[in-house]
mmCIF file of C-alpha atoms and ligand atoms in Angstrom:
data_model
loop_
_atom_site.group_PDB
_atom_site.id
_atom_site.type_symbol
_atom_site.label_atom_id
_atom_site.label_comp_id
_atom_site.label_asym_id
_atom_site.label_seq_id
_atom_site.Cartn_x
_atom_site.Cartn_y
_atom_site.Cartn_z
ATOM 1 C CA MET I 1 -12.436 -24.693 37.878
ATOM 2 C CA GLU I 2 -15.662 -23.228 36.674
ATOM 3 C CA LEU I 3 -16.016 -22.522 32.967
ATOM 4 C CA ILE I 4 -15.781 -18.833 32.205
ATOM 5 C CA ARG I 5 -17.947 -17.740 29.310
ATOM 6 C CA GLU I 6 -16.869 -14.964 26.951
ATOM 7 C CA ILE I 7 -19.104 -12.163 25.801
ATOM 8 C CA TYR I 8 -18.092 -9.832 22.969
ATOM 9 C CA VAL I 9 -18.562 -6.154 23.585
ATOM 10 C CA LYS I 10 -19.641 -4.290 20.456
ATOM 11 C CA PRO I 11 -17.016 -1.770 19.232
ATOM 12 C CA LYS I 12 -19.263 1.175 19.961
ATOM 13 C CA PHE I 13 -19.475 0.254 23.653
ATOM 14 C CA ILE I 14 -15.853 -0.662 24.353
ATOM 15 C CA LYS I 15 -14.807 2.775 25.474
ATOM 16 C CA GLN I 16 -17.681 3.021 27.925
ATOM 17 C CA MET I 17 -16.863 -0.422 29.361
ATOM 18 C CA THR I 18 -13.153 0.289 29.711
ATOM 19 C CA ASN I 19 -13.988 3.618 31.352
ATOM 20 C CA GLY I 20 -15.609 1.809 34.237
ATOM 21 C CA PHE I 21 -19.256 1.487 33.272
ATOM 22 C CA PRO I 22 -20.449 -1.351 35.534
ATOM 23 C CA LEU I 23 -23.616 -2.520 33.816
ATOM 24 C CA ILE I 24 -23.618 -5.045 30.974
ATOM 25 C CA LEU I 25 -26.266 -3.651 28.667
ATOM 26 C CA LYS I 26 -28.044 -6.035 26.356
ATOM 27 C CA GLU I 27 -27.418 -3.799 23.371
ATOM 28 C CA ALA I 28 -23.708 -3.490 24.162
ATOM 29 C CA VAL I 29 -22.809 -7.136 23.621
ATOM 30 C CA ASP I 30 -23.031 -9.982 21.131
ATOM 31 C CA MET I 31 -24.297 -12.992 22.978
ATOM 32 C CA PRO I 32 -22.817 -16.402 22.194
ATOM 33 C CA GLU I 33 -25.122 -18.961 20.587
ATOM 34 C CA VAL I 34 -25.035 -21.311 23.550
ATOM 35 C CA PRO I 35 -27.156 -19.565 26.160
ATOM 36 C CA ILE I 36 -25.419 -18.349 29.303
ATOM 37 C CA GLU I 37 -26.822 -19.464 32.628
ATOM 38 C CA GLU I 38 -27.838 -17.080 35.363
ATOM 39 C CA GLY I 39 -24.910 -16.615 37.699
ATOM 40 C CA ALA I 40 -22.260 -17.671 35.182
ATOM 41 C CA ILE I 41 -18.980 -15.806 35.415
ATOM 42 C CA VAL I 42 -18.284 -14.027 32.144
ATOM 43 C CA HIS I 43 -15.317 -12.294 30.609
ATOM 44 C CA LEU I 44 -16.146 -9.277 28.525
ATOM 45 C CA VAL I 45 -13.796 -9.176 25.570
ATOM 46 C CA ASP I 46 -13.250 -7.081 22.458
ATOM 47 C CA ALA I 47 -13.466 -8.386 18.897
ATOM 48 C CA HIS I 48 -9.920 -9.757 19.172
ATOM 49 C CA GLY I 49 -10.627 -11.563 22.397
ATOM 50 C CA GLY I 50 -8.803 -8.912 24.420
ATOM 51 C CA TYR I 51 -9.892 -8.896 28.062
ATOM 52 C CA ILE I 52 -11.951 -5.955 29.304
ATOM 53 C CA ALA I 53 -13.626 -7.070 32.517
ATOM 54 C CA THR I 54 -15.059 -9.928 34.551
ATOM 55 C CA GLY I 55 -18.717 -10.015 35.415
ATOM 56 C CA TYR I 56 -21.637 -12.278 36.123
ATOM 57 C CA TYR I 57 -24.651 -13.023 34.009
ATOM 58 C CA GLY I 58 -27.937 -11.997 35.597
ATOM 59 C CA GLU I 59 -30.953 -10.590 33.827
ATOM 60 C CA GLN I 60 -32.430 -7.499 35.370
ATOM 61 C CA ASN I 61 -34.616 -4.820 33.901
ATOM 62 C CA LYS I 62 -31.522 -2.699 33.377
ATOM 63 C CA GLY I 63 -29.203 -5.195 31.689
ATOM 64 C CA ILE I 64 -27.927 -8.736 31.559
ATOM 65 C CA GLY I 65 -25.340 -8.603 34.284
ATOM 66 C CA TRP I 66 -22.758 -6.544 36.106
ATOM 67 C CA VAL I 67 -19.007 -6.097 36.034
ATOM 68 C CA LEU I 68 -17.365 -7.409 39.212
ATOM 69 C CA SER I 69 -13.680 -7.000 38.464
ATOM 70 C CA ARG I 70 -11.282 -5.507 36.009
ATOM 71 C CA LYS I 71 -8.419 -7.833 36.889
ATOM 72 C CA GLN I 72 -8.318 -10.865 34.641
ATOM 73 C CA LYS I 73 -6.853 -13.125 37.306
ATOM 74 C CA GLU I 74 -9.194 -12.096 40.103
ATOM 75 C CA VAL I 75 -11.360 -15.001 41.243
ATOM 76 C CA ILE I 76 -14.936 -14.393 42.327
ATOM 77 C CA ASP I 77 -15.066 -16.267 45.600
ATOM 78 C CA VAL I 78 -15.763 -15.744 49.309
ATOM 79 C CA ARG I 79 -12.585 -13.711 49.621
ATOM 80 C CA PHE I 80 -13.680 -11.417 46.838
ATOM 81 C CA PHE I 81 -17.068 -10.752 48.445
ATOM 82 C CA THR I 82 -15.549 -10.362 51.914
ATOM 83 C CA LYS I 83 -13.210 -7.685 50.631
ATOM 84 C CA LYS I 84 -16.018 -5.812 48.882
ATOM 85 C CA ILE I 85 -18.246 -5.887 51.947
ATOM 86 C CA ARG I 86 -15.402 -4.809 54.243
ATOM 87 C CA GLU I 87 -14.459 -1.916 52.003
ATOM 88 C CA ALA I 88 -18.072 -0.844 51.741
ATOM 89 C CA ALA I 89 -18.556 -0.968 55.521
ATOM 90 C CA GLU I 90 -15.376 1.044 56.097
ATOM 91 C CA LYS I 91 -16.794 3.780 53.923
ATOM 92 C CA ARG I 92 -19.814 3.894 56.256
ATOM 93 C CA ALA I 93 -17.736 4.181 59.429
ATOM 94 C CA ASN I 94 -19.407 7.472 60.329
ATOM 95 C CA PHE I 95 -22.834 5.822 60.120
ATOM 96 C CA TYR I 96 -21.758 2.939 62.358
ATOM 97 C CA ASP I 97 -20.428 5.525 64.826
ATOM 98 C CA ALA I 98 -23.427 7.847 64.754
ATOM 99 C CA GLU I 99 -25.424 7.818 67.947
ATOM 100 C CA ASP I 100 -28.730 9.036 66.620
ATOM 101 C CA THR I 101 -28.886 6.970 63.407
ATOM 102 C CA THR I 102 -29.099 3.180 63.455
ATOM 103 C CA ALA I 103 -30.237 2.378 59.916
ATOM 104 C CA PHE I 104 -28.318 2.937 56.696
ATOM 105 C CA ARG I 105 -27.112 1.269 53.522
ATOM 106 C CA VAL I 106 -23.866 -0.656 53.907
ATOM 107 C CA LEU I 107 -23.398 -1.805 50.326
ATOM 108 C CA ASN I 108 -25.124 -0.159 47.402
ATOM 109 C CA GLY I 109 -24.866 -2.540 44.453
ATOM 110 C CA GLU I 110 -22.805 -1.199 41.572
ATOM 111 C CA GLY I 111 -21.654 1.775 43.661
ATOM 112 C CA ASP I 112 -19.742 -0.678 45.829
ATOM 113 C CA GLY I 113 -18.701 -3.042 43.066
ATOM 114 C CA ILE I 114 -21.450 -5.668 43.247
ATOM 115 C CA GLY I 115 -24.344 -4.729 40.986
ATOM 116 C CA GLY I 116 -27.630 -6.467 41.747
ATOM 117 C CA LEU I 117 -27.012 -6.695 45.491
ATOM 118 C CA THR I 118 -27.699 -4.279 48.314
ATOM 119 C CA ILE I 119 -27.096 -4.647 52.047
ATOM 120 C CA ASP I 120 -28.824 -2.453 54.616
ATOM 121 C CA TYR I 121 -28.147 -2.144 58.331
ATOM 122 C CA PHE I 122 -30.996 -1.978 60.834
ATOM 123 C CA ASP I 123 -29.752 -1.771 64.417
ATOM 124 C CA GLY I 124 -27.406 -4.749 64.145
ATOM 125 C CA PHE I 125 -29.540 -6.696 61.694
ATOM 126 C CA TYR I 126 -28.598 -6.920 58.031
ATOM 127 C CA MET I 127 -31.075 -6.937 55.178
ATOM 128 C CA VAL I 128 -29.712 -8.322 51.928
ATOM 129 C CA SER I 129 -31.664 -7.623 48.724
ATOM 130 C CA TRP I 130 -31.075 -9.714 45.609
ATOM 131 C CA TYR I 131 -32.038 -8.252 42.261
ATOM 132 C CA SER I 132 -31.487 -11.183 39.879
ATOM 133 C CA GLU I 133 -31.451 -14.924 39.851
ATOM 134 C CA GLY I 134 -27.845 -14.591 38.690
ATOM 135 C CA ILE I 135 -26.548 -12.782 41.761
ATOM 136 C CA TYR I 136 -28.641 -15.094 43.964
ATOM 137 C CA THR I 137 -26.524 -18.054 42.813
ATOM 138 C CA PHE I 138 -23.732 -16.488 44.906
ATOM 139 C CA ARG I 139 -25.958 -16.586 48.001
ATOM 140 C CA GLU I 140 -23.873 -18.941 50.152
ATOM 141 C CA MET I 141 -20.621 -17.131 49.319
ATOM 142 C CA VAL I 142 -22.108 -13.743 50.084
ATOM 143 C CA TYR I 143 -23.519 -14.848 53.451
ATOM 144 C CA GLU I 144 -20.231 -16.434 54.428
ATOM 145 C CA ALA I 145 -18.483 -13.223 53.390
ATOM 146 C CA LEU I 146 -20.972 -11.028 55.246
ATOM 147 C CA ASN I 147 -20.420 -12.963 58.475
ATOM 148 C CA LYS I 148 -16.646 -12.837 58.009
ATOM 149 C CA ALA I 149 -16.579 -9.131 57.273
ATOM 150 C CA LEU I 150 -19.075 -7.867 59.841
ATOM 151 C CA ASP I 151 -20.484 -8.536 63.224
ATOM 152 C CA THR I 152 -24.048 -9.508 62.329
ATOM 153 C CA ARG I 153 -26.806 -9.792 64.892
ATOM 154 C CA GLY I 154 -29.163 -11.446 62.427
ATOM 155 C CA ILE I 155 -29.627 -11.591 58.667
ATOM 156 C CA TYR I 156 -32.782 -11.184 56.574
ATOM 157 C CA GLU I 157 -33.169 -11.091 52.813
ATOM 158 C CA LYS I 158 -35.488 -9.905 50.053
ATOM 159 C CA LEU I 159 -35.700 -11.533 46.651
ATOM 160 C CA ARG I 160 -36.465 -8.880 44.097
ATOM 161 C CA PHE I 161 -36.477 -10.927 40.938
ATOM 162 C CA ASN I 162 -38.499 -13.448 39.019
ATOM 163 C CA THR I 163 -41.685 -12.281 40.508
ATOM 164 C CA ASN I 164 -43.475 -10.697 37.545
ATOM 165 C CA GLY I 165 -43.708 -7.518 39.516
ATOM 166 C CA GLN I 166 -45.324 -9.352 42.405
ATOM 167 C CA TYR I 167 -43.637 -9.987 45.692
ATOM 168 C CA VAL I 168 -43.386 -13.689 46.483
ATOM 169 C CA GLU I 169 -44.536 -14.287 50.034
ATOM 170 C CA GLN I 170 -41.751 -16.011 51.872
ATOM 171 C CA ASP I 171 -39.932 -16.076 55.154
ATOM 172 C CA ASP I 172 -37.113 -13.578 54.826
ATOM 173 C CA TYR I 173 -35.157 -14.844 57.834
ATOM 174 C CA VAL I 174 -31.697 -16.161 56.924
ATOM 175 C CA SER I 175 -29.584 -16.661 60.039
ATOM 176 C CA GLY I 176 -28.568 -15.387 63.458
ATOM 177 C CA GLU I 177 -30.916 -13.799 65.945
ATOM 178 C CA LYS I 178 -34.554 -13.549 64.922
ATOM 179 C CA GLY I 179 -35.746 -9.987 65.148
ATOM 180 C CA GLU I 180 -38.737 -8.946 67.202
ATOM 181 C CA PHE I 181 -40.763 -6.751 64.932
ATOM 182 C CA PRO I 182 -41.421 -3.948 64.765
ATOM 183 C CA LEU I 183 -37.811 -3.125 65.362
ATOM 184 C CA ILE I 184 -37.397 0.524 66.308
ATOM 185 C CA ILE I 185 -34.532 2.172 64.476
ATOM 186 C CA GLN I 186 -33.342 5.734 64.811
ATOM 187 C CA GLU I 187 -32.650 8.286 62.160
ATOM 188 C CA ASN I 188 -31.298 11.664 63.167
ATOM 189 C CA GLY I 189 -33.056 11.199 66.461
ATOM 190 C CA MET I 190 -36.416 10.189 64.959
ATOM 191 C CA ASN I 191 -37.792 6.733 65.624
ATOM 192 C CA PHE I 192 -39.083 4.466 62.893
ATOM 193 C CA ALA I 193 -40.733 1.085 63.218
ATOM 194 C CA VAL I 194 -39.420 -1.409 60.672
ATOM 195 C CA ASP I 195 -40.296 -5.001 59.928
ATOM 196 C CA LEU I 196 -37.714 -7.009 58.033
ATOM 197 C CA ASN I 197 -40.038 -9.973 57.556
ATOM 198 C CA ASP I 198 -43.267 -8.531 56.257
ATOM 199 C CA GLY I 199 -43.536 -8.377 52.494
ATOM 200 C CA ALA I 200 -41.647 -6.393 49.902
ATOM 201 C CA MET I 201 -40.818 -3.300 51.950
ATOM 202 C CA THR I 202 -39.483 -2.643 55.431
ATOM 203 C CA GLY I 203 -41.482 0.428 56.444
ATOM 204 C CA ILE I 204 -38.862 3.033 55.668
ATOM 205 C CA PHE I 205 -37.021 4.204 52.578
ATOM 206 C CA LEU I 206 -33.544 4.942 53.832
ATOM 207 C CA ASP I 207 -32.563 6.985 50.774
ATOM 208 C CA GLN I 208 -34.855 9.846 51.894
ATOM 209 C CA ARG I 209 -33.009 10.376 55.180
ATOM 210 C CA ASN I 210 -31.636 13.811 54.313
ATOM 211 C CA VAL I 211 -34.952 14.959 52.908
ATOM 212 C CA ARG I 212 -36.814 13.963 56.076
ATOM 213 C CA LYS I 213 -34.235 15.875 58.082
ATOM 214 C CA ALA I 214 -34.593 18.933 55.862
ATOM 215 C CA LEU I 215 -38.374 18.804 56.186
ATOM 216 C CA ARG I 216 -38.192 18.513 59.968
ATOM 217 C CA ASP I 217 -35.491 21.136 60.496
ATOM 218 C CA HIS I 218 -36.418 23.804 57.949
ATOM 219 C CA TYR I 219 -39.939 23.553 56.592
ATOM 220 C CA SER I 220 -42.319 22.287 59.264
ATOM 221 C CA MET I 221 -42.537 24.691 62.195
ATOM 222 C CA ASP I 222 -46.097 26.050 62.454
ATOM 223 C CA LYS I 223 -46.955 24.706 58.989
ATOM 224 C CA THR I 224 -49.698 22.506 57.612
ATOM 225 C CA VAL I 225 -48.108 19.611 55.775
ATOM 226 C CA LEU I 226 -49.685 17.320 53.187
ATOM 227 C CA ASN I 227 -47.823 14.067 52.587
ATOM 228 C CA THR I 228 -49.019 12.295 49.450
ATOM 229 C CA PHE I 229 -48.148 8.651 48.623
ATOM 230 C CA SER I 230 -47.326 8.573 52.289
ATOM 231 C CA TYR I 231 -46.748 4.783 52.761
ATOM 232 C CA THR I 232 -45.978 4.502 56.515
ATOM 233 C CA GLY I 233 -46.011 8.272 56.969
ATOM 234 C CA ALA I 234 -42.289 8.777 57.509
ATOM 235 C CA PHE I 235 -42.383 12.316 56.089
ATOM 236 C CA SER I 236 -45.410 13.088 58.270
ATOM 237 C CA VAL I 237 -43.485 11.983 61.353
ATOM 238 C CA ALA I 238 -40.582 14.253 60.382
ATOM 239 C CA ALA I 239 -42.989 17.164 59.887
ATOM 240 C CA ALA I 240 -44.821 16.586 63.169
ATOM 241 C CA LEU I 241 -41.521 16.391 65.056
ATOM 242 C CA GLY I 242 -40.465 19.587 63.314
ATOM 243 C CA GLY I 243 -43.416 21.446 64.744
ATOM 244 C CA ALA I 244 -46.065 21.182 62.032
ATOM 245 C CA THR I 245 -49.498 22.348 63.183
ATOM 246 C CA SER I 246 -50.985 19.362 61.406
ATOM 247 C CA THR I 247 -50.018 16.649 58.993
ATOM 248 C CA THR I 248 -52.219 14.907 56.441
ATOM 249 C CA SER I 249 -51.012 11.571 55.102
ATOM 250 C CA VAL I 250 -52.650 10.138 51.984
ATOM 251 C CA ASP I 251 -52.074 6.642 50.647
ATOM 252 C CA LEU I 252 -54.451 4.193 49.059
ATOM 253 C CA ALA I 253 -52.975 1.074 50.626
ATOM 254 C CA LYS I 254 -55.278 -0.016 53.456
ATOM 255 C CA ARG I 255 -52.418 -1.024 55.703
ATOM 256 C CA SER I 256 -50.895 2.437 55.484
ATOM 257 C CA LEU I 257 -53.357 3.533 58.190
ATOM 258 C CA ALA I 258 -52.118 1.133 60.868
ATOM 259 C CA LYS I 259 -48.520 1.588 59.787
ATOM 260 C CA THR I 260 -48.747 5.373 59.965
ATOM 261 C CA ILE I 261 -50.400 5.251 63.382
ATOM 262 C CA GLU I 262 -47.529 3.045 64.500
ATOM 263 C CA GLN I 263 -44.876 5.482 63.201
ATOM 264 C CA PHE I 264 -46.525 8.357 65.072
ATOM 265 C CA ALA I 265 -46.872 6.237 68.208
ATOM 266 C CA VAL I 266 -43.211 5.217 68.373
ATOM 267 C CA ASN I 267 -42.368 8.923 68.335
ATOM 268 C CA GLY I 268 -44.780 9.814 71.098
ATOM 269 C CA ILE I 269 -47.050 11.760 68.738
ATOM 270 C CA ASP I 270 -50.803 11.551 69.309
ATOM 271 C CA TYR I 271 -51.993 10.180 65.973
ATOM 272 C CA GLU I 272 -55.513 11.404 66.630
ATOM 273 C CA SER I 273 -54.230 14.941 66.227
ATOM 274 C CA GLN I 274 -53.049 14.073 62.700
ATOM 275 C CA TYR I 275 -55.050 13.281 59.553
ATOM 276 C CA ILE I 276 -54.525 9.921 57.892
ATOM 277 C CA LYS I 277 -56.510 9.231 54.727
ATOM 278 C CA VAL I 278 -56.678 5.912 52.964
ATOM 279 C CA MET I 279 -57.523 7.056 49.486
ATOM 280 C CA ASN I 280 -56.284 7.723 45.989
ATOM 281 C CA VAL I 281 -54.105 10.837 45.946
ATOM 282 C CA PHE I 282 -55.824 12.106 42.820
ATOM 283 C CA ASP I 283 -59.230 11.859 44.493
ATOM 284 C CA TYR I 284 -57.782 13.665 47.474
ATOM 285 C CA PHE I 285 -56.595 16.503 45.234
ATOM 286 C CA SER I 286 -60.149 16.962 43.926
ATOM 287 C CA TYR I 287 -61.573 16.750 47.436
ATOM 288 C CA ALA I 288 -59.090 19.338 48.733
ATOM 289 C CA ALA I 289 -59.725 21.681 45.817
ATOM 290 C CA ARG I 290 -63.522 21.393 46.307
ATOM 291 C CA HIS I 291 -63.107 22.290 49.947
ATOM 292 C CA HIS I 292 -60.642 25.117 49.216
ATOM 293 C CA LEU I 293 -57.962 23.473 51.345
ATOM 294 C CA LYS I 294 -54.466 24.896 51.063
ATOM 295 C CA PHE I 295 -51.304 23.474 52.559
ATOM 296 C CA ASP I 296 -48.098 25.266 53.462
ATOM 297 C CA VAL I 297 -46.017 22.235 52.517
ATOM 298 C CA VAL I 298 -46.847 19.435 50.078
ATOM 299 C CA VAL I 299 -44.690 16.312 49.783
ATOM 300 C CA LEU I 300 -44.905 14.436 46.486
ATOM 301 C CA ASP I 301 -43.126 11.113 46.442
ATOM 302 C CA PRO I 302 -45.010 8.796 44.107
ATOM 303 C CA PRO I 303 -43.914 5.347 42.963
ATOM 304 C CA SER I 304 -42.408 5.329 39.445
ATOM 305 C CA PHE I 305 -45.475 3.487 38.215
ATOM 306 C CA ALA I 306 -48.831 2.980 39.818
ATOM 307 C CA ARG I 307 -51.922 1.280 38.561
ATOM 308 C CA THR I 308 -55.353 1.444 40.089
ATOM 309 C CA LYS I 309 -58.632 0.108 38.690
ATOM 310 C CA LYS I 310 -59.378 3.489 37.213
ATOM 311 C CA MET I 311 -56.019 4.768 36.015
ATOM 312 C CA THR I 312 -52.322 4.262 35.486
ATOM 313 C CA PHE I 313 -49.727 6.764 36.563
ATOM 314 C CA SER I 314 -46.150 6.975 35.359
ATOM 315 C CA THR I 315 -43.798 9.591 36.737
ATOM 316 C CA ALA I 316 -42.011 9.884 33.400
ATOM 317 C CA LYS I 317 -45.280 10.937 31.738
ATOM 318 C CA ASP I 318 -47.518 12.318 34.441
ATOM 319 C CA TYR I 319 -45.294 14.210 36.880
ATOM 320 C CA PRO I 320 -46.110 17.653 35.453
ATOM 321 C CA LYS I 321 -49.814 16.929 35.927
ATOM 322 C CA LEU I 322 -49.199 15.709 39.465
ATOM 323 C CA LEU I 323 -47.333 18.935 40.213
ATOM 324 C CA GLN I 324 -50.140 21.009 38.791
ATOM 325 C CA ASP I 325 -52.620 19.262 41.062
ATOM 326 C CA ALA I 326 -50.307 19.939 43.979
ATOM 327 C CA LEU I 327 -49.821 23.595 43.049
ATOM 328 C CA ASN I 328 -53.561 23.995 43.089
ATOM 329 C CA ILE I 329 -53.697 23.265 46.817
ATOM 330 C CA THR I 330 -50.400 24.814 47.900
ATOM 331 C CA ALA I 331 -50.616 28.081 49.845
ATOM 332 C CA ASP I 332 -48.972 31.261 48.553
ATOM 333 C CA ASN I 333 -45.248 31.065 49.224
ATOM 334 C CA GLY I 334 -45.790 27.428 50.118
ATOM 335 C CA ILE I 335 -43.242 24.679 49.715
ATOM 336 C CA ILE I 336 -43.412 21.622 47.476
ATOM 337 C CA ILE I 337 -41.048 18.752 48.063
ATOM 338 C CA ALA I 338 -41.056 16.999 44.690
ATOM 339 C CA SER I 339 -39.381 13.619 44.606
ATOM 340 C CA THR I 340 -38.987 10.754 42.184
ATOM 341 C CA ASN I 341 -36.955 7.572 42.087
ATOM 342 C CA ASN I 342 -37.544 6.931 38.405
ATOM 343 C CA ALA I 343 -34.135 6.118 36.898
ATOM 344 C CA SER I 344 -35.294 6.663 33.323
ATOM 345 C CA PHE I 345 -34.843 10.441 33.446
ATOM 346 C CA ASP I 346 -32.289 12.716 35.052
ATOM 347 C CA MET I 347 -32.378 15.774 37.305
ATOM 348 C CA LYS I 348 -32.365 18.145 34.348
ATOM 349 C CA LYS I 349 -35.447 16.526 32.897
ATOM 350 C CA PHE I 350 -37.113 16.464 36.315
ATOM 351 C CA LYS I 351 -36.537 20.190 36.680
ATOM 352 C CA SER I 352 -38.064 20.703 33.248
ATOM 353 C CA PHE I 353 -41.217 18.955 34.543
ATOM 354 C CA ILE I 354 -41.295 21.381 37.441
ATOM 355 C CA ASP I 355 -40.811 24.330 35.152
ATOM 356 C CA LYS I 356 -43.542 23.134 32.825
ATOM 357 C CA ALA I 357 -46.044 22.563 35.607
ATOM 358 C CA CYS I 358 -45.424 25.953 37.209
ATOM 359 C CA LYS I 359 -45.717 27.744 33.873
ATOM 360 C CA GLN I 360 -48.984 25.985 33.096
ATOM 361 C CA ALA I 361 -50.307 26.970 36.487
ATOM 362 C CA SER I 362 -48.996 30.537 36.011
ATOM 363 C CA LYS I 363 -46.919 30.313 39.164
ATOM 364 C CA GLY I 364 -43.421 31.527 39.812
ATOM 365 C CA TYR I 365 -41.096 29.356 41.843
ATOM 366 C CA LYS I 366 -37.703 29.278 43.418
ATOM 367 C CA ILE I 367 -35.640 26.141 43.965
ATOM 368 C CA LEU I 368 -34.444 26.111 47.572
ATOM 369 C CA GLU I 369 -32.731 22.743 47.762
ATOM 370 C CA GLN I 370 -32.085 19.696 45.723
ATOM 371 C CA HIS I 371 -31.116 16.235 46.836
ATOM 372 C CA GLN I 372 -29.980 13.034 45.236
ATOM 373 C CA LEU I 373 -28.959 9.781 46.885
ATOM 374 C CA PRO I 374 -27.344 10.233 50.316
ATOM 375 C CA GLU I 375 -23.709 9.301 50.824
ATOM 376 C CA ASP I 376 -24.366 5.759 52.051
ATOM 377 C CA PHE I 377 -26.134 5.069 48.731
ATOM 378 C CA ARG I 378 -22.867 5.303 46.818
ATOM 379 C CA THR I 379 -23.047 5.363 43.034
ATOM 380 C CA PRO I 380 -20.275 4.682 40.495
ATOM 381 C CA HIS I 381 -18.029 7.605 39.720
ATOM 382 C CA ASN I 382 -18.747 9.463 36.507
ATOM 383 C CA PHE I 383 -22.005 7.672 35.833
ATOM 384 C CA PRO I 384 -24.775 9.870 37.210
ATOM 385 C CA GLU I 385 -27.411 7.639 35.639
ATOM 386 C CA PHE I 386 -27.154 5.321 38.639
ATOM 387 C CA ASN I 387 -28.108 8.121 41.006
ATOM 388 C CA TYR I 388 -31.821 7.551 40.545
ATOM 389 C CA LEU I 389 -33.200 9.701 43.367
ATOM 390 C CA LYS I 390 -34.137 13.257 42.525
ATOM 391 C CA VAL I 391 -35.678 15.604 45.043
ATOM 392 C CA VAL I 392 -36.337 19.295 44.485
ATOM 393 C CA ILE I 393 -37.597 21.534 47.270
ATOM 394 C CA LEU I 394 -39.257 24.555 45.739
ATOM 395 C CA GLN I 395 -41.055 27.578 46.980
ATOM 396 C CA VAL I 396 -44.080 28.673 45.029
ATOM 397 C CA GLN I 397 -44.273 32.384 44.312
HETATM 398 N N1 LIG Z 418 -43.217 8.627 50.275
HETATM 399 C C1 LIG Z 418 -43.124 7.354 50.971
HETATM 400 C C2 LIG Z 418 -42.891 6.207 50.040
HETATM 401 C C3 LIG Z 418 -43.906 6.063 48.944
HETATM 402 S S1 LIG Z 418 -44.011 4.421 48.361
HETATM 403 C C4 LIG Z 418 -42.009 7.422 52.009
HETATM 404 O O1 LIG Z 418 -41.139 8.266 51.935
HETATM 405 O O2 LIG Z 418 -42.015 6.582 52.913
HETATM 406 C C5 LIG Z 418 -45.356 4.588 47.279
HETATM 407 C C6 LIG Z 418 -46.699 4.574 47.986
HETATM 408 O O3 LIG Z 418 -47.637 5.109 47.059
HETATM 409 C C7 LIG Z 418 -47.199 3.202 48.369
HETATM 410 O O4 LIG Z 418 -47.441 3.177 49.753
HETATM 411 C C8 LIG Z 418 -48.513 3.042 47.574
HETATM 412 O O5 LIG Z 418 -49.549 2.416 48.326
HETATM 413 C C9 LIG Z 418 -48.885 4.473 47.288
HETATM 414 N N2 LIG Z 418 -49.711 4.734 46.104
HETATM 415 C C10 LIG Z 418 -49.543 4.308 44.851
HETATM 416 N N3 LIG Z 418 -50.463 4.855 44.032
HETATM 417 C C11 LIG Z 418 -51.233 5.657 44.802
HETATM 418 C C12 LIG Z 418 -52.344 6.506 44.539
HETATM 419 N N4 LIG Z 418 -52.845 6.636 43.318
HETATM 420 N N5 LIG Z 418 -52.878 7.194 45.565
HETATM 421 C C13 LIG Z 418 -52.371 7.066 46.821
HETATM 422 N N6 LIG Z 418 -51.324 6.294 47.115
HETATM 423 C C14 LIG Z 418 -50.754 5.591 46.125
#
């Protein structure tokens, strides 16, 4: 039997932990003198040694581990993981059944009881992402559990830890059938090319599914659409399919050009009728302003942090400025789709950024829609801080 280490929860944090908070925050605990190894099973206890929860130790930017169980006798083994994966998959039954969507999240970390681990479905293939060395020590158990719980065509994985912010080049294939990439998945009837074995990202951010649908169905017909930080151009594809007169995709990554062409192509859209710019978004804003360009719809979906040779950008600090730049080239009564995945601030704060930017630009605005994570990206009850995605669709007046 494996040694279970005890960690004392500080009095101030006991209530939060007993209420179901799943993350073990560094500041919430007193660490024992003998260091705890990544992947060790821990019991969280109060000052009297009273049991609170079982978790694992795994350092992540957010904390030092996650709660896995609140039953003292529950063993963390293949059976445990099988049950979690099965329960998670059952909650996505409508996604498995959907005919026009073949990519979705099956298990969303702490929202499905296993913080630090996510499992995505791509047309029969499973992509497992590991967010700490600690959770990765359960690798063999989790793969055995995944194959027991679900009918897997093939499995791929991404290691999202220990990389100093850099993605470690590796073969992401784990087992089963090897995919032929690009794999074409469907989302609400749109096609997207994904590659499960090509660097840190797959080609599509599944958490924006509902926003892409909204853009296609309600905001694109006969509109000019600017998609900034466009990556593979998924929003541009949605806009073009929704009847946009033109789309302009801007991203500074060189490979975004080929990737965006590919996304248009797999949807039967002539990419030559669309604009794809490989450049810094902020340079594009100046260019557009100089040329008096105005767009009916502007999509803003920047990374939380970005660094180029000339500048650094952080959504927490610079979003109001980004919005002002966007407002400057948005047509009267135009639409801005403002998005951020920065977990360090909430929807209220995000809306205050929008308010600030519009005031500074002397523009009125009306919020038409707001989105957070879609239902397959489940988050823990009562803890909105884990719902990192914030999208506001506003009309400029
Ligand atoms: N909106 C995209 C995802 C954006 S990912 C989607 O829904 O698919 C963030 C992208 O921003 C990356 O492709 C990165 O290359 C790009 N990026 C980061 N800083 C940038 C900058 N200053 N100008 C243009 N693109 C930038």
